Amino acid sequence: LSLAFSPDGTLLVAGAADGRVRAFDVPRERRIGRSFRPGPSKTDVVADSINAVAVSPDGRVVAAATEVGDIHQWDPAGKYLAKLAPSGPAAAIQAIMYARAPAGGEPVLFSGGDSNVVEEWAGAKALRLGEGRGDVHTLAVSDKIVISGGEDNTIRFWARDARVQLRAMTGFGEEVLSL
């Protein structure tokens, strides 16, 4: 089970191994609409596990990353918005995180997974931010920096604007699973 809150704490999203995403209205303690699955129609349903979920900073978009390497986006009520496919070979996406948009634009989505790559999404296009030496398990994002951690026991710091690695911290002795 993967969980994500909206920045204002009113929306909770849950992604599960059964391939379903559920949205909850936290103040009212109830589910919003029906659970939804990747795909714009019932004929385009992916039954693979949801590995990660995220909510955009404005709360208008819910994203879910799948075991087959796609990211799907909906509005919180379940209206399907888009399918994003990685720039390279398909590999499970393990982590996604939204960041505020620079200069008032649309929120920016970042992803990482079994391809060892951290990507920034500009609309439906993936831009490679950087590559580590092992699967990316977790991400954290600020206005200027993206931090990734993974199976190579390393935390990497990436400059969002220049798309370069700033530094790497090693010596943890185990995979980095959470930031």
Coordinates of N, CA and C in Angstrom, one line a residue:
L1 N 0.9 -1.2 0.0 CA 0.0 0.0 0.0 C 0.9 1.2 0.0
S2 N 0.6 2.1 -0.9 CA 1.3 3.4 -0.9 C 0.3 4.5 -0.7
L3 N 0.7 5.5 0.2 CA -0.2 6.6 0.6 C 0.4 7.9 0.3
A4 N -0.4 8.9 0.0 CA 0.1 10.3 -0.2 C -1.1 11.2 0.2
F5 N -0.7 12.3 0.8 CA -1.6 13.4 1.2 C -1.4 14.6 0.3
S6 N -2.5 15.3 0.2 CA -2.4 16.6 -0.5 C -1.7 17.6 0.4
P7 N -1.1 18.6 -0.1 CA -0.4 19.6 0.8 C -1.3 20.2 1.9
D8 N -2.6 20.4 1.6 CA -3.4 20.9 2.7 C -4.0 19.9 3.6
G9 N -3.7 18.6 3.4 CA -4.1 17.5 4.3 C -5.6 17.1 4.2
T10 N -6.3 17.6 3.2 CA -7.7 17.2 3.0 C -7.9 16.0 2.1
L11 N -6.9 15.6 1.3 CA -7.1 14.5 0.4 C -6.0 13.5 0.7
L12 N -6.4 12.2 0.9 CA -5.5 11.1 1.1 C -5.8 10.1 -0.1
V13 N -4.7 9.7 -0.7 CA -4.7 8.8 -1.8 C -4.0 7.5 -1.5
A14 N -4.6 6.4 -1.8 CA -4.0 5.1 -1.5 C -3.9 4.3 -2.8
G15 N -2.7 3.7 -3.1 CA -2.5 2.9 -4.2 C -2.2 1.5 -3.7
A16 N -2.7 0.5 -4.3 CA -2.6 -0.9 -3.8 C -2.1 -1.9 -4.8
A17 N -1.7 -3.1 -4.2 CA -1.2 -4.1 -5.0 C -2.2 -4.7 -6.0
D18 N -3.5 -4.4 -5.8 CA -4.5 -4.9 -6.7 C -4.7 -4.0 -7.9
G19 N -3.9 -3.0 -8.0 CA -3.9 -2.1 -9.1 C -4.9 -1.0 -9.0
R20 N -5.5 -0.8 -7.9 CA -6.6 0.2 -7.7 C -6.0 1.4 -6.9
V21 N -6.6 2.5 -7.2 CA -6.2 3.8 -6.5 C -7.5 4.3 -5.9
R22 N -7.5 4.7 -4.6 CA -8.6 5.2 -3.9 C -8.3 6.5 -3.3
A23 N -9.3 7.4 -3.4 CA -9.1 8.8 -2.9 C -10.1 9.0 -1.7
F24 N -9.6 9.7 -0.6 CA -10.4 9.9 0.6 C -10.4 11.4 0.9
D25 N -11.6 11.8 1.3 CA -11.8 13.1 1.9 C -11.5 13.0 3.4
V26 N -10.4 13.5 3.8 CA -10.0 13.3 5.2 C -10.9 14.0 6.2
P27 N -11.2 15.3 6.1 CA -12.1 15.9 7.1 C -13.5 15.3 7.2
R28 N -14.0 14.7 6.1 CA -15.3 14.1 6.2 C -15.2 12.6 6.5
E29 N -14.0 12.1 6.5 CA -13.7 10.7 6.8 C -14.5 9.7 5.8
R30 N -14.4 10.0 4.5 CA -15.1 9.2 3.6 C -14.4 9.1 2.3
R31 N -14.6 8.0 1.5 CA -14.0 7.8 0.2 C -14.7 8.7 -0.8
I32 N -13.9 9.2 -1.7 CA -14.4 10.1 -2.8 C -14.6 9.2 -4.0
G33 N -15.8 9.1 -4.5 CA -16.1 8.3 -5.7 C -15.8 6.9 -5.6
R34 N -15.6 6.2 -6.7 CA -15.2 4.8 -6.8 C -13.7 4.7 -6.8
S35 N -13.2 3.5 -6.6 CA -11.8 3.3 -6.8 C -11.5 3.3 -8.3
F36 N -10.3 3.7 -8.7 CA -10.0 3.7 -10.1 C -8.7 3.0 -10.4
R37 N -8.6 2.6 -11.6 CA -7.4 1.8 -12.1 C -6.8 2.5 -13.3
P38 N -5.5 2.2 -13.5 CA -4.9 2.8 -14.7 C -5.6 2.5 -16.0
G39 N -5.7 3.4 -16.9 CA -6.4 3.3 -18.1 C -7.6 4.1 -18.3
P40 N -7.8 4.8 -19.5 CA -8.9 5.7 -19.7 C -10.2 4.9 -19.9
S41 N -10.2 3.6 -20.1 CA -11.4 2.9 -20.3 C -11.3 1.5 -19.7
K42 N -12.4 0.8 -19.6 CA -12.4 -0.5 -19.1 C -11.6 -1.5 -19.9
T43 N -11.4 -1.2 -21.2 CA -10.6 -2.0 -22.1 C -9.1 -1.8 -22.0
D44 N -8.7 -0.7 -21.3 CA -7.3 -0.4 -21.1 C -6.9 -0.4 -19.7
V45 N -7.3 -1.5 -19.0 CA -7.0 -1.6 -17.5 C -5.7 -2.4 -17.4
V46 N -4.8 -1.8 -16.5 CA -3.6 -2.5 -16.2 C -3.8 -3.1 -14.8
A47 N -3.6 -4.4 -14.7 CA -3.9 -5.1 -13.4 C -2.7 -5.1 -12.5
D48 N -1.5 -4.5 -12.9 CA -0.3 -4.5 -12.2 C -0.4 -3.7 -10.9
S49 N 0.4 -4.0 -10.0 CA 0.5 -3.3 -8.7 C 0.8 -1.8 -8.9
I50 N 0.2 -1.0 -8.0 CA 0.5 0.4 -7.9 C 1.7 0.5 -6.8
N51 N 2.8 1.0 -7.3 CA 4.0 1.1 -6.4 C 4.1 2.4 -5.6
A52 N 3.6 3.4 -6.2 CA 3.7 4.7 -5.6 C 2.5 5.6 -6.0
V53 N 2.1 6.5 -5.1 CA 1.1 7.5 -5.5 C 1.6 8.9 -5.0
A54 N 1.1 9.9 -5.7 CA 1.4 11.3 -5.3 C 0.2 12.2 -5.6
V55 N 0.2 13.4 -4.9 CA -0.9 14.4 -5.2 C -0.1 15.7 -5.5
S56 N -0.6 16.3 -6.6 CA 0.0 17.6 -7.0 C -0.1 18.6 -5.9
P57 N 0.8 19.6 -5.9 CA 0.7 20.6 -4.8 C -0.6 21.4 -4.8
D58 N -1.3 21.5 -5.9 CA -2.6 22.2 -5.9 C -3.7 21.3 -5.6
G59 N -3.5 20.0 -5.4 CA -4.5 19.0 -5.1 C -5.4 18.6 -6.3
R60 N -5.1 19.1 -7.5 CA -5.9 18.8 -8.6 C -5.6 17.6 -9.4
V61 N -4.4 17.0 -9.2 CA -4.0 15.8 -9.9 C -3.5 14.7 -9.0
V62 N -4.0 13.5 -9.2 CA -3.5 12.3 -8.5 C -2.7 11.5 -9.5
A63 N -1.5 11.0 -9.1 CA -0.7 10.2 -10.0 C -0.4 8.9 -9.3
A64 N -0.3 7.8 -10.1 CA 0.0 6.5 -9.6 C 1.1 5.9 -10.5
A65 N 2.1 5.3 -10.0 CA 3.2 4.6 -10.7 C 3.0 3.1 -10.6
T66 N 3.2 2.4 -11.7 CA 2.9 1.0 -11.8 C 4.1 0.2 -11.9
E67 N 3.9 -1.1 -11.7 CA 5.0 -2.1 -11.8 C 5.5 -2.3 -13.2
V68 N 4.7 -1.9 -14.2 CA 5.1 -2.0 -15.6 C 5.8 -0.8 -16.1
G69 N 5.9 0.3 -15.3 CA 6.7 1.4 -15.7 C 5.9 2.6 -16.2
D70 N 4.6 2.6 -16.0 CA 3.8 3.7 -16.5 C 3.4 4.6 -15.3
I71 N 3.1 5.8 -15.5 CA 2.5 6.7 -14.5 C 1.1 7.1 -15.1
H72 N 0.1 7.0 -14.3 CA -1.3 7.4 -14.7 C -1.7 8.6 -13.8
Q73 N -2.5 9.5 -14.4 CA -3.0 10.7 -13.7 C -4.5 10.8 -13.8
W74 N -5.1 11.2 -12.7 CA -6.6 11.4 -12.6 C -6.8 12.7 -11.8
D75 N -8.0 13.2 -11.9 CA -8.4 14.2 -10.9 C -8.9 13.4 -9.7
P76 N -9.0 14.0 -8.5 CA -9.4 13.3 -7.3 C -10.7 12.5 -7.4
A77 N -11.6 12.9 -8.2 CA -12.9 12.2 -8.4 C -12.8 11.0 -9.2
G78 N -11.7 10.8 -9.9 CA -11.4 9.6 -10.7 C -11.5 9.8 -12.2
K79 N -11.6 11.0 -12.7 CA -11.6 11.3 -14.1 C -10.2 11.1 -14.6
Y80 N -10.1 10.2 -15.6 CA -8.7 9.9 -16.2 C -8.2 11.1 -17.0
L81 N -6.9 11.4 -16.7 CA -6.3 12.6 -17.4 C -5.3 12.2 -18.4
A82 N -4.3 11.3 -18.0 CA -3.2 11.0 -18.9 C -2.4 9.7 -18.4
K83 N -1.7 9.2 -19.4 CA -0.8 8.1 -19.2 C 0.6 8.6 -19.6
L84 N 1.6 8.5 -18.7 CA 2.9 8.9 -19.0 C 3.8 7.7 -19.1
A85 N 4.6 7.6 -20.1 CA 5.5 6.5 -20.3 C 6.9 6.9 -20.2
P86 N 7.8 6.1 -19.6 CA 9.2 6.5 -19.4 C 9.9 6.7 -20.7
S87 N 11.0 7.4 -20.7 CA 11.8 7.7 -21.9 C 12.6 6.5 -22.3
G88 N 13.0 5.6 -21.4 CA 13.8 4.4 -21.8 C 13.0 3.2 -21.8
P89 N 13.6 2.0 -21.6 CA 12.9 0.7 -21.6 C 12.0 0.7 -20.3
A90 N 10.9 0.0 -20.5 CA 9.9 -0.1 -19.4 C 10.6 -0.8 -18.2
A91 N 10.4 -0.2 -17.0 CA 10.9 -0.7 -15.8 C 10.0 -0.2 -14.7
A92 N 9.8 -1.0 -13.6 CA 8.9 -0.6 -12.5 C 9.3 0.8 -12.0
I93 N 8.3 1.6 -11.8 CA 8.6 2.9 -11.1 C 8.2 2.8 -9.7
Q94 N 9.2 3.0 -8.8 CA 9.1 2.8 -7.4 C 8.7 4.1 -6.6
A95 N 9.0 5.2 -7.1 CA 8.8 6.5 -6.4 C 8.4 7.6 -7.3
I96 N 7.4 8.4 -6.9 CA 7.0 9.6 -7.6 C 6.7 10.7 -6.6
M97 N 7.0 11.9 -7.0 CA 6.8 13.0 -6.1 C 6.5 14.3 -7.0
Y98 N 5.6 15.1 -6.6 CA 5.3 16.3 -7.2 C 6.1 17.4 -6.6
A99 N 6.4 18.5 -7.3 CA 7.0 19.7 -6.8 C 6.2 20.9 -7.3
R100 N 6.4 22.0 -6.6 CA 5.7 23.2 -7.1 C 6.4 23.6 -8.4
A101 N 5.6 24.2 -9.2 CA 6.1 24.6 -10.5 C 6.9 25.9 -10.4
P102 N 7.9 26.0 -11.3 CA 8.7 27.3 -11.3 C 7.8 28.4 -11.9
A103 N 7.9 29.5 -11.4 CA 7.2 30.7 -11.9 C 5.8 30.5 -12.3
G104 N 5.0 29.9 -11.4 CA 3.6 29.8 -11.6 C 3.1 28.9 -12.6
G105 N 3.9 28.0 -13.2 CA 3.4 27.0 -14.2 C 2.8 25.8 -13.6
E106 N 2.6 24.8 -14.3 CA 2.0 23.5 -13.8 C 2.9 22.8 -12.9
P107 N 2.4 22.1 -11.9 CA 3.3 21.3 -11.0 C 4.1 20.3 -11.8
V108 N 5.3 20.0 -11.2 CA 6.3 19.2 -11.9 C 6.3 17.8 -11.2
L109 N 6.3 16.7 -12.0 CA 6.3 15.4 -11.4 C 7.7 14.8 -11.6
F110 N 8.2 14.1 -10.6 CA 9.5 13.4 -10.7 C 9.3 11.9 -10.4
S111 N 10.1 11.1 -11.0 CA 9.9 9.6 -10.8 C 11.3 9.0 -10.8
G112 N 11.3 7.8 -10.2 CA 12.5 7.0 -10.1 C 12.1 5.5 -9.9
G113 N 12.9 4.6 -10.4 CA 12.5 3.2 -10.2 C 13.6 2.2 -10.6
D114 N 13.2 1.1 -11.2 CA 14.1 0.0 -11.5 C 15.0 0.3 -12.7
S115 N 14.8 1.4 -13.4 CA 15.7 1.8 -14.5 C 16.9 2.5 -14.0
N116 N 17.0 2.8 -12.7 CA 18.2 3.5 -12.1 C 18.1 5.0 -12.4
V117 N 17.1 5.5 -13.1 CA 17.0 6.9 -13.6 C 16.0 7.7 -12.8
V118 N 16.4 9.0 -12.5 CA 15.4 9.9 -12.0 C 15.0 10.8 -13.1
E119 N 13.7 10.9 -13.3 CA 13.2 11.7 -14.4 C 12.2 12.8 -13.9
E120 N 12.3 13.9 -14.7 CA 11.4 15.0 -14.5 C 10.4 15.0 -15.6
W121 N 9.1 15.2 -15.4 CA 8.1 15.2 -16.4 C 7.7 16.6 -16.8
A122 N 7.8 16.9 -18.0 CA 7.3 18.2 -18.6 C 6.2 17.8 -19.5
G123 N 5.0 17.9 -18.9 CA 3.8 17.4 -19.6 C 3.9 15.9 -19.7
A124 N 3.8 15.3 -20.9 CA 3.9 13.9 -21.1 C 5.3 13.4 -21.5
K125 N 6.3 14.4 -21.5 CA 7.7 14.1 -21.9 C 8.6 13.9 -20.7
A126 N 9.3 12.8 -20.6 CA 10.2 12.6 -19.5 C 11.6 13.2 -19.9
L127 N 12.1 13.9 -18.9 CA 13.5 14.5 -19.1 C 14.4 13.9 -18.0
R128 N 15.5 13.3 -18.5 CA 16.4 12.6 -17.6 C 17.1 13.6 -16.7
L129 N 16.9 13.4 -15.4 CA 17.6 14.3 -14.4 C 18.9 13.7 -14.1
G130 N 19.0 12.4 -13.9 CA 20.3 11.8 -13.6 C 20.1 10.3 -13.4
E131 N 21.2 9.6 -13.3 CA 21.2 8.1 -13.2 C 22.1 7.7 -12.1
G132 N 21.6 6.8 -11.3 CA 22.4 6.2 -10.2 C 23.0 4.8 -10.6
R133 N 23.4 4.1 -9.6 CA 24.0 2.8 -9.9 C 23.1 1.6 -9.5
G134 N 21.8 1.9 -9.1 CA 20.9 0.9 -8.7 C 19.5 1.4 -8.7
D135 N 18.5 0.6 -8.5 CA 17.1 1.0 -8.5 C 16.9 2.2 -7.5
V136 N 16.1 3.1 -7.9 CA 15.7 4.2 -7.1 C 14.4 3.8 -6.3
H137 N 14.5 3.9 -5.0 CA 13.4 3.5 -4.2 C 12.6 4.7 -3.6
T138 N 13.2 5.8 -3.5 CA 12.5 6.9 -2.8 C 13.0 8.3 -3.3
L139 N 12.2 9.3 -3.3 CA 12.5 10.7 -3.7 C 12.0 11.7 -2.7
A140 N 12.7 12.8 -2.7 CA 12.3 14.0 -1.9 C 12.6 15.2 -2.8
V141 N 11.7 16.2 -2.8 CA 11.8 17.3 -3.8 C 11.7 18.6 -3.0
S142 N 12.5 19.6 -3.4 CA 12.4 21.0 -2.9 C 12.3 21.8 -4.1
D143 N 12.3 23.1 -3.9 CA 12.2 24.0 -5.1 C 13.4 24.0 -6.0
K144 N 14.6 23.6 -5.4 CA 15.8 23.6 -6.2 C 16.5 22.2 -6.3
I145 N 16.2 21.3 -5.4 CA 16.9 20.1 -5.3 C 16.0 18.9 -5.3
V146 N 16.4 17.8 -6.0 CA 15.7 16.5 -5.9 C 16.7 15.6 -5.2
I147 N 16.2 14.8 -4.3 CA 17.1 13.8 -3.6 C 16.5 12.4 -3.9
S148 N 17.4 11.5 -4.2 CA 17.0 10.1 -4.5 C 17.8 9.2 -3.6
G149 N 17.2 8.1 -3.3 CA 17.8 7.0 -2.5 C 17.4 5.7 -3.1
G150 N 18.4 4.7 -3.0 CA 18.0 3.4 -3.6 C 18.9 2.3 -3.1
E151 N 18.9 1.3 -4.0 CA 19.6 0.0 -3.7 C 21.1 0.1 -3.7
D152 N 21.7 1.2 -4.2 CA 23.1 1.3 -4.1 C 23.6 1.9 -2.8
N153 N 22.8 2.0 -1.8 CA 23.1 2.5 -0.5 C 23.6 3.9 -0.5
T154 N 23.1 4.7 -1.5 CA 23.5 6.1 -1.7 C 22.3 7.0 -1.7
I155 N 22.5 8.2 -1.2 CA 21.6 9.3 -1.3 C 22.2 10.3 -2.3
R156 N 21.5 10.6 -3.4 CA 22.1 11.5 -4.4 C 21.2 12.8 -4.4
F157 N 21.9 13.9 -4.5 CA 21.3 15.3 -4.6 C 21.5 15.8 -6.0
W158 N 20.4 16.2 -6.6 CA 20.4 16.6 -8.0 C 19.9 18.1 -8.1
A159 N 20.5 18.9 -8.9 CA 20.0 20.3 -9.2 C 18.9 20.2 -10.2
R160 N 17.7 20.7 -9.8 CA 16.5 20.6 -10.7 C 16.8 21.4 -12.0
D161 N 17.3 22.6 -11.8 CA 17.4 23.5 -13.0 C 18.5 23.0 -14.0
A162 N 19.7 22.6 -13.4 CA 20.8 22.2 -14.3 C 20.8 20.8 -14.6
R163 N 20.0 20.0 -14.0 CA 19.9 18.5 -14.2 C 21.3 17.8 -14.0
V164 N 22.0 18.2 -13.0 CA 23.3 17.5 -12.7 C 23.3 17.1 -11.2
Q165 N 24.1 16.0 -11.0 CA 24.2 15.6 -9.6 C 25.1 16.5 -8.8
L166 N 24.7 17.0 -7.7 CA 25.5 17.9 -6.9 C 26.4 17.2 -5.9
R167 N 25.9 16.1 -5.3 CA 26.7 15.3 -4.4 C 26.0 14.0 -4.2
A168 N 26.8 13.1 -3.6 CA 26.3 11.7 -3.2 C 26.8 11.4 -1.8
M169 N 25.9 10.9 -1.0 CA 26.3 10.5 0.4 C 26.2 9.0 0.4
T170 N 27.3 8.3 0.8 CA 27.4 6.9 0.9 C 27.7 6.4 2.3
G171 N 27.8 5.1 2.4 CA 28.2 4.6 3.7 C 27.1 4.2 4.6
F172 N 25.9 4.0 4.1 CA 24.7 3.7 4.9 C 24.7 2.2 5.2
G173 N 25.3 1.4 4.3 CA 25.4 0.0 4.6 C 24.1 -0.8 4.2
E174 N 23.1 -0.1 3.8 CA 21.8 -0.8 3.4 C 21.2 0.1 2.4
E175 N 20.2 -0.6 1.7 CA 19.4 0.2 0.7 C 18.7 1.3 1.4
V176 N 18.5 2.4 0.7 CA 17.8 3.6 1.2 C 16.4 3.4 0.7
L177 N 15.4 3.2 1.6 CA 14.0 2.9 1.3 C 13.1 4.1 1.5
S178 N 13.6 5.1 2.3 CA 12.7 6.2 2.6 C 13.5 7.4 2.9
L179 N 13.1 8.6 2.4 CA 13.7 9.9 2.7 C 12.8 10.7 3.5

